[in-house]
Coordinates of C-alpha atoms (C1' of nucleotides) in Angstrom, one line a residue:
Chain V
X17 CA 0.0 -0.2 -0.1
X18 CA 1.7 3.2 -1.0
X19 CA 0.6 6.3 -2.4
X20 CA 0.6 7.1 -5.8
X21 CA 2.0 9.3 -7.8
X22 CA 1.3 11.5 -10.7
X23 CA 2.6 9.9 -13.0
X24 CA 1.4 6.7 -12.6
X25 CA -2.2 8.9 -12.8
X26 CA -1.7 10.2 -16.0
X27 CA -0.8 6.7 -17.7
X28 CA -4.3 5.9 -17.3
X29 CA -6.7 6.9 -19.7
X30 CA -9.6 7.8 -17.9
X31 CA -7.4 10.3 -16.0
X32 CA -5.6 12.0 -18.9
X33 CA -8.0 14.7 -19.4
X34 CA -8.0 15.7 -15.6
X35 CA -5.8 19.1 -15.3
X36 CA -2.9 18.6 -13.4
X37 CA -3.4 20.3 -10.2
X38 CA -6.7 18.0 -9.6
X39 CA -4.3 15.0 -10.4
X40 CA -1.7 15.9 -7.6
X41 CA -5.0 16.3 -5.2
X42 CA -5.9 12.9 -6.6
X43 CA -2.4 11.8 -6.0
X44 CA -2.6 12.5 -2.4
X45 CA -5.4 10.6 -1.9
X46 CA -4.8 7.6 -3.5
X47 CA -3.0 4.1 -2.9
X48 CA -1.6 1.8 -4.6
X49 CA -2.0 -1.9 -3.8
X50 CA -0.3 -5.1 -5.7
X51 CA -2.2 -8.2 -5.6
X52 CA -0.5 -11.4 -6.3
X53 CA -2.0 -14.3 -8.3
X54 CA -5.3 -15.4 -7.2
X55 CA -6.2 -13.0 -4.2
X56 CA -9.2 -11.5 -4.1
X57 CA -9.4 -7.6 -4.9
X58 CA -13.5 -7.5 -3.6
X59 CA -15.9 -9.7 -2.7
X60 CA -19.5 -9.9 -4.5
X61 CA -21.8 -8.5 -1.7
X62 CA -19.0 -6.5 0.0
X63 CA -19.8 -2.7 0.4
X64 CA -18.3 -0.4 -2.6
X65 CA -16.3 1.5 0.0
X66 CA -13.1 2.1 -2.9
X67 CA -13.5 2.4 -7.0
X68 CA -10.0 0.7 -8.3
X69 CA -8.0 0.8 -11.8
X70 CA -5.9 -1.6 -13.3
X71 CA -2.6 -0.3 -13.2
X72 CA -0.8 -3.4 -14.1
X73 CA -1.3 -6.8 -14.7
X74 CA -4.7 -8.3 -15.4
X75 CA -7.6 -8.6 -13.2
X76 CA -11.0 -11.2 -13.6
X77 CA -14.6 -9.4 -12.4
X78 CA -16.6 -13.0 -11.8
X79 CA -19.7 -13.8 -9.9
X80 CA -21.2 -17.1 -8.5
X81 CA -24.7 -17.8 -9.9
X82 CA -27.4 -19.7 -8.3
X83 CA -26.1 -23.2 -8.2
X84 CA -22.4 -22.5 -7.1
X85 CA -21.0 -22.4 -10.6
X86 CA -18.8 -18.9 -10.7
X87 CA -18.4 -17.1 -14.4
X88 CA -15.7 -15.1 -15.3
X89 CA -17.9 -11.5 -17.2
X90 CA -14.4 -9.7 -18.4
X91 CA -10.8 -9.5 -17.6
X92 CA -9.3 -6.7 -17.7
X93 CA -5.7 -4.9 -18.0
X94 CA -4.1 -1.4 -17.4
X95 CA -6.7 1.0 -17.3
X96 CA -9.2 -1.0 -16.2
X97 CA -12.1 0.6 -14.0
X98 CA -13.0 -1.9 -11.3
X99 CA -16.4 -1.6 -9.5
X100 CA -17.1 1.9 -11.4
X101 CA -20.8 0.6 -11.0
X102 CA -21.0 -0.2 -7.2
X103 CA -18.9 3.4 -6.6
X104 CA -21.3 5.5 -8.7
X105 CA -24.3 3.6 -7.3
X106 CA -23.8 3.8 -3.9
X107 CA -24.1 -0.2 -3.7
X108 CA -22.7 -3.7 -3.1
X109 CA -20.1 -4.6 -5.2
X110 CA -22.5 -6.7 -8.0
X111 CA -19.0 -8.9 -9.0
X112 CA -16.1 -10.0 -7.7
X113 CA -12.6 -9.2 -8.8
X114 CA -9.2 -11.1 -8.5
X115 CA -5.7 -10.7 -9.8
X116 CA -4.9 -13.1 -12.7
X117 CA -1.4 -12.7 -12.3
X118 CA 0.8 -10.2 -10.1
X119 CA -1.3 -7.0 -10.3
X120 CA -1.5 -3.7 -9.5
X121 CA -4.3 -1.5 -8.9
X122 CA -4.8 2.0 -8.0
X123 CA -7.4 2.2 -4.8
X124 CA -9.9 5.8 -4.6
X125 CA -11.9 5.6 -1.5
X126 CA -15.7 6.1 -2.9
X127 CA -16.6 9.5 -2.0
X128 CA -13.2 11.3 -2.8
X129 CA -13.8 9.6 -6.8
X130 CA -17.5 11.3 -6.2
X131 CA -16.0 14.7 -5.7
X132 CA -13.8 14.4 -8.3
X133 CA -16.9 13.3 -10.4
X134 CA -18.9 16.8 -9.4
X135 CA -16.4 19.3 -10.9
X136 CA -14.7 17.1 -14.3
X137 CA -17.4 16.8 -16.9
X138 CA -14.6 14.6 -19.4
X139 CA -14.4 12.2 -16.5
X140 CA -18.1 11.2 -16.1
X141 CA -17.8 11.6 -20.1
X142 CA -14.7 8.8 -19.8
X143 CA -17.0 7.1 -17.3
X144 CA -20.0 6.7 -19.7
X145 CA -17.9 5.7 -22.3
X146 CA -16.4 2.5 -21.0
X147 CA -19.4 1.3 -19.7
X148 CA -21.0 1.7 -23.0
X149 CA -18.1 -0.3 -23.7
X150 CA -18.4 -2.9 -21.3
X151 CA -22.5 -3.4 -22.1
X152 CA -22.0 -4.0 -25.7
X153 CA -19.0 -6.7 -25.0
X154 CA -21.4 -8.4 -22.2
X155 CA -24.2 -8.8 -24.5
X156 CA -22.0 -10.0 -27.0
X157 CA -21.0 -12.7 -24.4
X158 CA -24.6 -13.6 -23.4
X159 CA -25.4 -14.0 -27.0
X160 CA -22.6 -16.5 -27.7
X161 CA -22.8 -18.5 -24.4
X162 CA -26.0 -19.8 -25.1
X163 CA -26.8 -22.5 -28.4
X164 CA -23.7 -23.3 -29.6
X165 CA -21.0 -25.9 -28.8
X166 CA -18.8 -25.8 -25.8
X167 CA -15.5 -26.3 -28.7
X168 CA -16.9 -23.6 -30.3
X169 CA -17.3 -21.0 -27.5
X170 CA -13.1 -22.3 -27.1
X171 CA -12.5 -21.7 -30.2
X172 CA -13.8 -18.1 -30.3
X173 CA -12.3 -16.9 -26.8
X174 CA -8.7 -18.3 -27.8
X175 CA -9.5 -16.1 -31.4
X176 CA -10.0 -13.3 -29.2
X177 CA -7.4 -13.3 -27.3
X178 CA -4.8 -14.2 -29.4
X179 CA -6.3 -10.6 -31.3
X180 CA -6.2 -9.1 -28.4
X181 CA -2.9 -10.1 -27.0
X182 CA -1.2 -12.4 -29.2
X183 CA 2.0 -12.1 -30.5
X184 CA 3.9 -13.8 -33.0
X185 CA 6.7 -16.2 -31.2
X186 CA 7.1 -20.1 -30.2
X187 CA 5.5 -21.6 -33.6
X188 CA 2.7 -19.6 -33.6
X189 CA 0.5 -16.9 -31.4
X190 CA 1.5 -16.6 -28.1
X191 CA -1.2 -15.4 -25.4
X192 CA 1.0 -14.3 -22.4
X193 CA -2.1 -15.2 -20.2
X194 CA -1.7 -17.1 -17.6
X195 CA -5.2 -19.2 -17.2
X196 CA -6.3 -22.7 -15.5
X197 CA -8.3 -24.9 -16.6
X198 CA -11.1 -24.1 -14.2
X199 CA -10.7 -20.2 -15.3
X200 CA -11.4 -21.7 -19.1
X201 CA -13.9 -23.4 -17.6
X202 CA -15.7 -20.3 -16.1
X203 CA -15.1 -18.4 -18.9
X204 CA -16.9 -20.7 -21.6
X205 CA -20.1 -21.4 -18.9
X206 CA -19.0 -25.4 -18.9
X207 CA -16.9 -27.6 -16.1
X208 CA -13.5 -27.7 -15.4
X209 CA -13.6 -31.1 -17.2
X210 CA -15.0 -30.9 -20.1
X211 CA -12.4 -28.0 -20.5
X212 CA -9.9 -30.3 -19.6
X213 CA -11.0 -32.5 -22.4
X214 CA -10.8 -29.9 -24.8
X215 CA -7.7 -28.5 -24.0
X216 CA -5.9 -32.0 -24.1
X217 CA -7.6 -33.0 -27.2
X218 CA -6.6 -29.6 -28.9
X219 CA -2.6 -30.2 -27.6
X220 CA -2.6 -33.6 -29.3
X221 CA -3.7 -32.8 -32.5
X222 CA -1.7 -29.8 -32.3
X223 CA -4.1 -26.9 -32.2
X224 CA -2.6 -25.5 -28.9
X225 CA -0.8 -25.8 -26.5
X226 CA -0.5 -25.0 -22.9
X227 CA 2.7 -23.2 -21.3
X228 CA 4.0 -21.8 -17.7
X229 CA 3.2 -18.9 -18.7
X230 CA -0.1 -19.2 -21.4
X231 CA -0.7 -20.8 -24.6
X232 CA 0.6 -20.8 -28.1
X233 CA -2.1 -21.1 -30.8
X234 CA -0.4 -23.4 -33.3
X235 CA -3.1 -23.7 -35.8
X236 CA -5.4 -20.9 -36.1
X237 CA -7.2 -22.0 -39.1
X238 CA -8.4 -24.4 -37.1
X239 CA -9.7 -22.4 -34.3
X240 CA -11.4 -20.6 -37.2
X241 CA -12.5 -23.3 -39.1
X242 CA -14.2 -24.7 -35.3
X243 CA -15.9 -21.3 -34.5
X244 CA -17.4 -20.9 -37.7
X245 CA -19.3 -24.0 -37.8
Chain X
X9 CA -45.5 9.6 -36.2
X10 CA -46.6 12.9 -34.2
X11 CA -44.4 15.8 -32.7
X12 CA -43.8 15.0 -28.7
X13 CA -45.3 17.2 -26.0
X14 CA -43.6 18.8 -23.1
X15 CA -46.2 16.8 -20.8
X16 CA -44.9 13.5 -22.4
X17 CA -41.2 14.7 -21.7
X18 CA -42.1 15.7 -18.1
X19 CA -43.1 11.7 -17.6
X20 CA -39.8 10.2 -18.6
X21 CA -37.4 10.1 -15.1
X22 CA -34.8 11.3 -17.5
X23 CA -36.2 14.1 -18.7
X24 CA -37.4 15.4 -15.1
X25 CA -34.7 17.1 -14.0
X26 CA -34.4 18.7 -17.6
X27 CA -35.4 22.3 -17.0
X28 CA -39.2 23.1 -18.8
X29 CA -36.9 25.9 -21.2
X30 CA -35.2 22.8 -22.3
X31 CA -38.1 20.7 -22.7
X32 CA -39.9 22.9 -24.4
X33 CA -37.0 22.7 -27.2
X34 CA -36.6 19.2 -26.9
X35 CA -40.6 18.3 -27.6
X36 CA -40.3 20.3 -31.0
X37 CA -37.5 17.9 -32.3
X38 CA -38.6 14.3 -30.7
X39 CA -41.5 12.6 -32.4
X40 CA -43.8 10.5 -30.9
X41 CA -44.4 7.1 -32.9
X42 CA -46.5 4.0 -32.7
X43 CA -45.0 0.1 -33.0
X44 CA -47.6 -2.9 -33.7
X45 CA -46.3 -6.0 -31.5
X46 CA -44.0 -8.1 -33.9
X47 CA -42.8 -4.7 -35.1
X48 CA -39.2 -4.0 -35.4
X49 CA -38.1 -0.3 -34.2
X50 CA -34.0 -0.7 -35.0
X51 CA -32.2 -2.7 -35.9
X52 CA -28.8 -4.3 -35.0
X53 CA -25.8 -3.7 -36.9
X54 CA -28.6 -0.1 -38.4
X55 CA -26.7 3.2 -37.6
X56 CA -27.9 4.6 -34.9
X57 CA -29.7 7.8 -36.0
X58 CA -31.8 8.1 -32.9
X59 CA -31.9 7.8 -29.0
X60 CA -35.5 6.5 -28.4
X61 CA -37.2 6.3 -24.9
X62 CA -40.3 3.9 -24.6
X63 CA -43.7 5.8 -23.9
X64 CA -46.1 3.2 -23.5
X65 CA -46.2 -0.3 -24.0
X66 CA -43.0 -2.9 -23.4
X67 CA -40.1 -3.4 -25.9
X68 CA -37.6 -6.2 -26.0
X69 CA -34.0 -5.6 -27.0
X70 CA -32.5 -8.5 -29.0
X71 CA -29.7 -10.0 -30.0
X72 CA -29.1 -13.2 -32.0
X73 CA -26.2 -15.5 -32.1
X74 CA -23.2 -16.5 -33.8
X75 CA -25.4 -19.8 -35.0
X76 CA -28.9 -18.0 -36.0
X77 CA -29.9 -18.2 -32.3
X78 CA -31.7 -15.6 -31.1
X79 CA -31.3 -14.0 -27.1
X80 CA -33.5 -11.9 -25.9
X81 CA -31.1 -9.4 -23.5
X82 CA -33.2 -7.4 -21.7
X83 CA -37.5 -5.9 -21.9
X84 CA -38.2 -2.2 -21.0
X85 CA -41.7 -0.8 -20.3
X86 CA -42.3 3.4 -20.6
X87 CA -39.1 5.0 -19.4
X88 CA -36.5 3.0 -20.4
X89 CA -33.7 4.0 -22.6
X90 CA -33.2 2.8 -26.5
X91 CA -29.9 2.7 -27.9
X92 CA -28.3 4.8 -25.8
X93 CA -25.0 3.1 -26.3
X94 CA -25.1 3.1 -29.7
X95 CA -26.4 6.7 -29.8
X96 CA -23.7 8.2 -27.5
X97 CA -21.1 6.6 -29.2
X98 CA -22.2 7.2 -32.4
X99 CA -21.6 3.5 -33.0
X100 CA -23.9 1.1 -35.2
X101 CA -27.1 -0.4 -32.5
X102 CA -25.4 -3.3 -30.7
X103 CA -28.8 -4.8 -30.3
X104 CA -32.2 -4.8 -32.2
X105 CA -35.5 -3.3 -30.1
X106 CA -39.3 -5.2 -31.2
X107 CA -42.2 -4.3 -29.5
X108 CA -43.6 -7.0 -27.6
X109 CA -47.3 -5.5 -27.6
X110 CA -48.8 -2.0 -29.0
X111 CA -45.9 0.5 -28.2
X112 CA -44.9 3.9 -28.7
X113 CA -41.4 5.9 -28.3
X114 CA -39.9 8.4 -28.0
X115 CA -37.5 9.0 -30.7
X116 CA -34.5 11.9 -30.7
X117 CA -32.2 12.7 -33.4
X118 CA -28.9 11.4 -32.0
X119 CA -27.2 14.9 -32.6
X120 CA -30.0 16.8 -30.7
X121 CA -29.7 13.9 -28.0
X122 CA -25.8 14.8 -27.8
X123 CA -26.1 18.7 -27.5
X124 CA -28.8 18.2 -25.1
X125 CA -26.0 16.1 -23.1
X126 CA -23.3 18.6 -23.2
X127 CA -25.6 21.5 -21.0
X128 CA -26.9 18.8 -18.2
X129 CA -25.1 17.3 -16.6
X130 CA -28.4 15.8 -14.6
X131 CA -29.3 14.0 -18.1
X132 CA -25.3 12.6 -18.0
X133 CA -26.0 11.4 -14.6
X134 CA -29.3 9.7 -15.6
X135 CA -27.7 7.6 -17.8
X136 CA -25.0 7.0 -16.2
X137 CA -27.0 5.5 -13.5
X138 CA -29.5 3.7 -16.2
X139 CA -26.1 2.0 -17.7
X140 CA -24.9 0.9 -14.1
X141 CA -28.5 -0.7 -13.5
X142 CA -28.5 -2.1 -16.9
X143 CA -24.6 -3.7 -16.7
X144 CA -25.8 -5.2 -12.9
X145 CA -28.9 -6.9 -14.7
X146 CA -27.0 -8.7 -17.2
X147 CA -24.7 -9.9 -15.8
X148 CA -26.8 -11.5 -13.1
X149 CA -28.3 -12.8 -16.3
X150 CA -25.1 -13.9 -17.4
X151 CA -24.1 -15.9 -13.8
X152 CA -28.3 -17.3 -14.5
X153 CA -27.6 -18.5 -18.0
X154 CA -24.9 -20.8 -18.0
X155 CA -24.9 -24.0 -15.9
X156 CA -28.3 -24.5 -14.8
X157 CA -31.1 -26.9 -16.0
X158 CA -33.8 -25.2 -18.3
X159 CA -36.7 -25.5 -15.9
X160 CA -34.8 -23.8 -13.5
X161 CA -34.2 -20.6 -15.5
X162 CA -38.1 -20.7 -16.5
X163 CA -38.5 -20.7 -13.1
X164 CA -36.4 -17.7 -12.0
X165 CA -38.1 -15.9 -14.8
X166 CA -41.6 -15.7 -13.8
X167 CA -41.0 -15.5 -10.6
X168 CA -39.0 -12.3 -11.7
X169 CA -42.1 -11.2 -13.9
X170 CA -44.3 -12.0 -10.7
X171 CA -42.7 -9.4 -8.8
X172 CA -42.2 -6.7 -11.6
X173 CA -45.6 -6.4 -12.7
X174 CA -48.1 -9.2 -10.8
X175 CA -51.0 -8.7 -9.8
X176 CA -53.1 -11.2 -8.1
X177 CA -55.8 -12.4 -10.2
X178 CA -57.7 -14.9 -11.8
X179 CA -57.1 -17.4 -8.3
X180 CA -53.4 -16.8 -8.7
X181 CA -50.6 -13.9 -9.6
X182 CA -51.3 -12.2 -13.4
X183 CA -48.4 -11.5 -15.3
X184 CA -50.0 -9.3 -18.1
X185 CA -47.2 -9.7 -20.5
X186 CA -48.1 -12.0 -23.9
X187 CA -45.2 -13.6 -24.7
X188 CA -44.8 -16.6 -27.0
X189 CA -43.4 -19.7 -26.5
X190 CA -40.4 -18.6 -28.8
X191 CA -39.9 -15.3 -26.8
X192 CA -40.0 -17.5 -24.0
X193 CA -37.0 -19.7 -25.4
X194 CA -35.3 -16.6 -26.6
X195 CA -35.4 -15.1 -22.4
X196 CA -34.3 -18.2 -21.7
X197 CA -31.5 -19.3 -23.7
X198 CA -33.4 -22.5 -25.3
X199 CA -35.3 -23.5 -28.3
X200 CA -38.6 -23.4 -28.7
X201 CA -39.9 -27.4 -28.1
X202 CA -38.4 -27.4 -24.9
X203 CA -40.1 -24.3 -24.1
X204 CA -43.2 -25.0 -25.2
X205 CA -42.8 -29.0 -23.7
X206 CA -41.8 -26.9 -19.8
X207 CA -45.1 -24.8 -20.2
X208 CA -47.7 -27.6 -21.8
X209 CA -46.6 -29.3 -18.2
X210 CA -46.7 -26.7 -16.3
X211 CA -49.9 -26.4 -17.7
X212 CA -50.9 -29.9 -16.7
X213 CA -49.5 -29.8 -12.9
X214 CA -51.7 -26.7 -12.2
X215 CA -48.2 -25.1 -12.0
X216 CA -49.1 -22.0 -14.6
X217 CA -51.3 -21.3 -17.3
X218 CA -51.0 -19.4 -20.4
X219 CA -53.7 -17.0 -21.1
X220 CA -54.7 -14.5 -24.1
X221 CA -53.0 -11.8 -22.4
X222 CA -50.6 -12.7 -20.5
X223 CA -49.9 -15.8 -17.7
X224 CA -51.3 -16.6 -14.3
X225 CA -48.6 -18.1 -11.9
X226 CA -51.1 -20.6 -10.3
X227 CA -48.5 -22.3 -8.0
X228 CA -45.8 -19.7 -6.4
X229 CA -44.6 -22.2 -4.2
X230 CA -43.8 -25.0 -6.8
X231 CA -42.0 -22.2 -9.0
X232 CA -40.0 -21.2 -6.0
X233 CA -39.1 -25.1 -5.3
X234 CA -37.7 -25.1 -8.5
X235 CA -35.7 -22.3 -8.5
X236 CA -34.3 -23.1 -5.3
X237 CA -32.8 -26.3 -6.6
Chain U
dT262 C1' -66.3 -21.0 -46.7
dG263 C1' -62.0 -22.4 -47.7
dC264 C1' -57.3 -22.4 -47.8
dC265 C1' -52.8 -21.5 -45.8
dG266 C1' -49.5 -19.3 -42.8
dT267 C1' -47.8 -18.8 -37.6
dC268 C1' -48.0 -21.1 -32.9
dT269 C1' -48.7 -25.2 -30.3
dA270 C1' -48.5 -29.2 -29.0
dT271 C1' -46.3 -34.4 -29.2
dG272 C1' -43.4 -38.3 -30.1
dA273 C1' -38.3 -40.6 -31.1
dC274 C1' -33.7 -40.6 -31.3
dG275 C1' -29.4 -39.5 -30.3
dG276 C1' -25.3 -36.8 -29.0
dG277 C1' -23.1 -33.3 -26.0
dC278 C1' -22.0 -32.6 -21.3
dA279 C1' -22.4 -33.3 -16.2
dT280 C1' -21.0 -35.8 -12.8
dC281 C1' -18.4 -39.2 -10.4
dA282 C1' -14.4 -41.8 -9.4
dT283 C1' -9.9 -42.3 -10.3
dG284 C1' -4.8 -41.8 -11.0
dT285 C1' -0.5 -38.7 -12.6
dT286 C1' 2.2 -35.0 -12.6
dC287 C1' 4.3 -31.3 -10.4
dC288 C1' 5.2 -28.1 -7.2
dC289 C1' 5.8 -26.6 -2.3
dT290 C1' 7.3 -27.6 2.4
dG291 C1' 9.0 -29.4 6.6
Chain H
dC223 C1' 13.8 -36.5 0.0
dA224 C1' 8.9 -37.7 1.7
dG225 C1' 4.3 -36.2 2.1
dG226 C1' 0.3 -32.9 0.9
dG227 C1' -2.4 -30.5 -1.9
dA228 C1' -3.7 -29.1 -6.4
dA229 C1' -3.8 -28.6 -10.3
dC230 C1' -4.1 -32.2 -14.8
dA231 C1' -5.6 -36.1 -16.8
dT232 C1' -8.9 -39.8 -18.1
dG233 C1' -12.6 -43.4 -18.6
dA234 C1' -17.7 -44.7 -17.4
dT235 C1' -21.8 -43.7 -16.8
dG236 C1' -26.6 -41.7 -17.8
dC237 C1' -29.6 -38.0 -19.2
dC238 C1' -31.1 -33.3 -20.0
dC239 C1' -31.9 -30.9 -24.0
dG240 C1' -31.3 -29.9 -29.3
dT241 C1' -32.9 -32.0 -33.3
dC242 C1' -36.1 -33.4 -36.7
dA243 C1' -40.8 -35.2 -37.8
dT244 C1' -46.1 -34.9 -37.3
dA245 C1' -50.0 -33.2 -36.3
dG246 C1' -53.7 -30.2 -34.4
dA247 C1' -55.4 -24.5 -33.4
dC248 C1' -56.5 -20.8 -34.7
dG249 C1' -56.4 -16.6 -37.2
dG250 C1' -56.5 -14.0 -41.0
dC251 C1' -57.5 -13.0 -45.3
dA252 C1' -59.8 -13.7 -50.2

DNA sequence: TGCCGTCTATGACGGGCATCATGTTCCCTG
DNA sequence: CAGGGAACATGATGCCCGTCATAGACGGCA
């Protein structure tokens, strides 16, 4: 838990258009905190005392269904807002957030964040934009999660990851994101066994391989064929 | 397509805090339009020329998945905003909207809506609030749609409808919303045949009956037992 | 009144996937 | 190095539900 610096704030798109003086003031009350892989940042149902911004690493936002199953709603990298909805509306967090890898977040107390919003239309604008984007992505995920085979969803998931953060390496497209089989299952709305089955079959068929620090998509064409079906 | 009146605008929560003069101006450029049951209001992918507000009736917002299946994302009654995300970001509508029954909407041209936003922080505030609410509801639906039995989802759907708009009548709780079997299927992420099977079985078992203008929940306890499982 | 399209209904069938169970690998720690 | 827990792997089993097919019910329209 270290103080924030204006430089860090300036690197966050949401705060880029805030004037330097206010950034100074914000830095004075903002705090930085690191989270280990798997560490919980906040929990569904907790009172929303803080608004968070991801500074480094990746974070998953997840929620548990009525039957005890868990589903990952979205994954955020640097700049991603956490708890915006809850903090804005002063209601409990509607979902949990957990670090997918070593990550650091900027914490802003709810009341501070709120008074900052009052004086900065551009901030409100930025929030509206990011909420809009999330709405669009969530609706797309909702439409994709229903009525398709699980393998199709896996194919689409990895194609999206490849587009977002893939780089040519290790004889294919390398996605530098270590996700467990359980997390893959939570992303696609299935069980861990089915996730394991698909991943180990793909490994044998030379489509995709799992590494310690991510995945290597060896045969992108195969994934595209599966996603299209 | 008739002109809007300030009285209609005043009845819409989103515009309630806009000052009367601006409401006059808005009424001058806003248009009212009626839609028959099943009529399309706008289509996924269309350019977002208008921002809509439901004035009367009910409207479904739906989207088609990759395999041609359709899913209903949400249903709006009077006051519900349609196309807010697209209009705000000037991107094509991410989903379609269709009238579930005879409905009327207020249409506001995108550019007019946008300049109105500029001068009214309370409007922006209202938009943020409604987007937040929709995000929360969507995430809940996402979590519920995965990993459960179809019958559970049906039970939860009707319990929610009962809470939202049910009234004691006809020997049970009457939900005044005529939804086809296909629409029930689109709401729960299943097929029309499964929807028909569940509904006709429930009818025989005396749990729930379909009427011309809605549904009657006869045995609420039975639904609660199913939803909990 | 008769035709036809839409919606509702019901059966047969099979496969995908959840569930249960057991085993292996790997890492971490004392 | 032994022990233990977590993640990965794989087989057996069963059933929910998607798919295909057929038929009745109903309403609109000529």
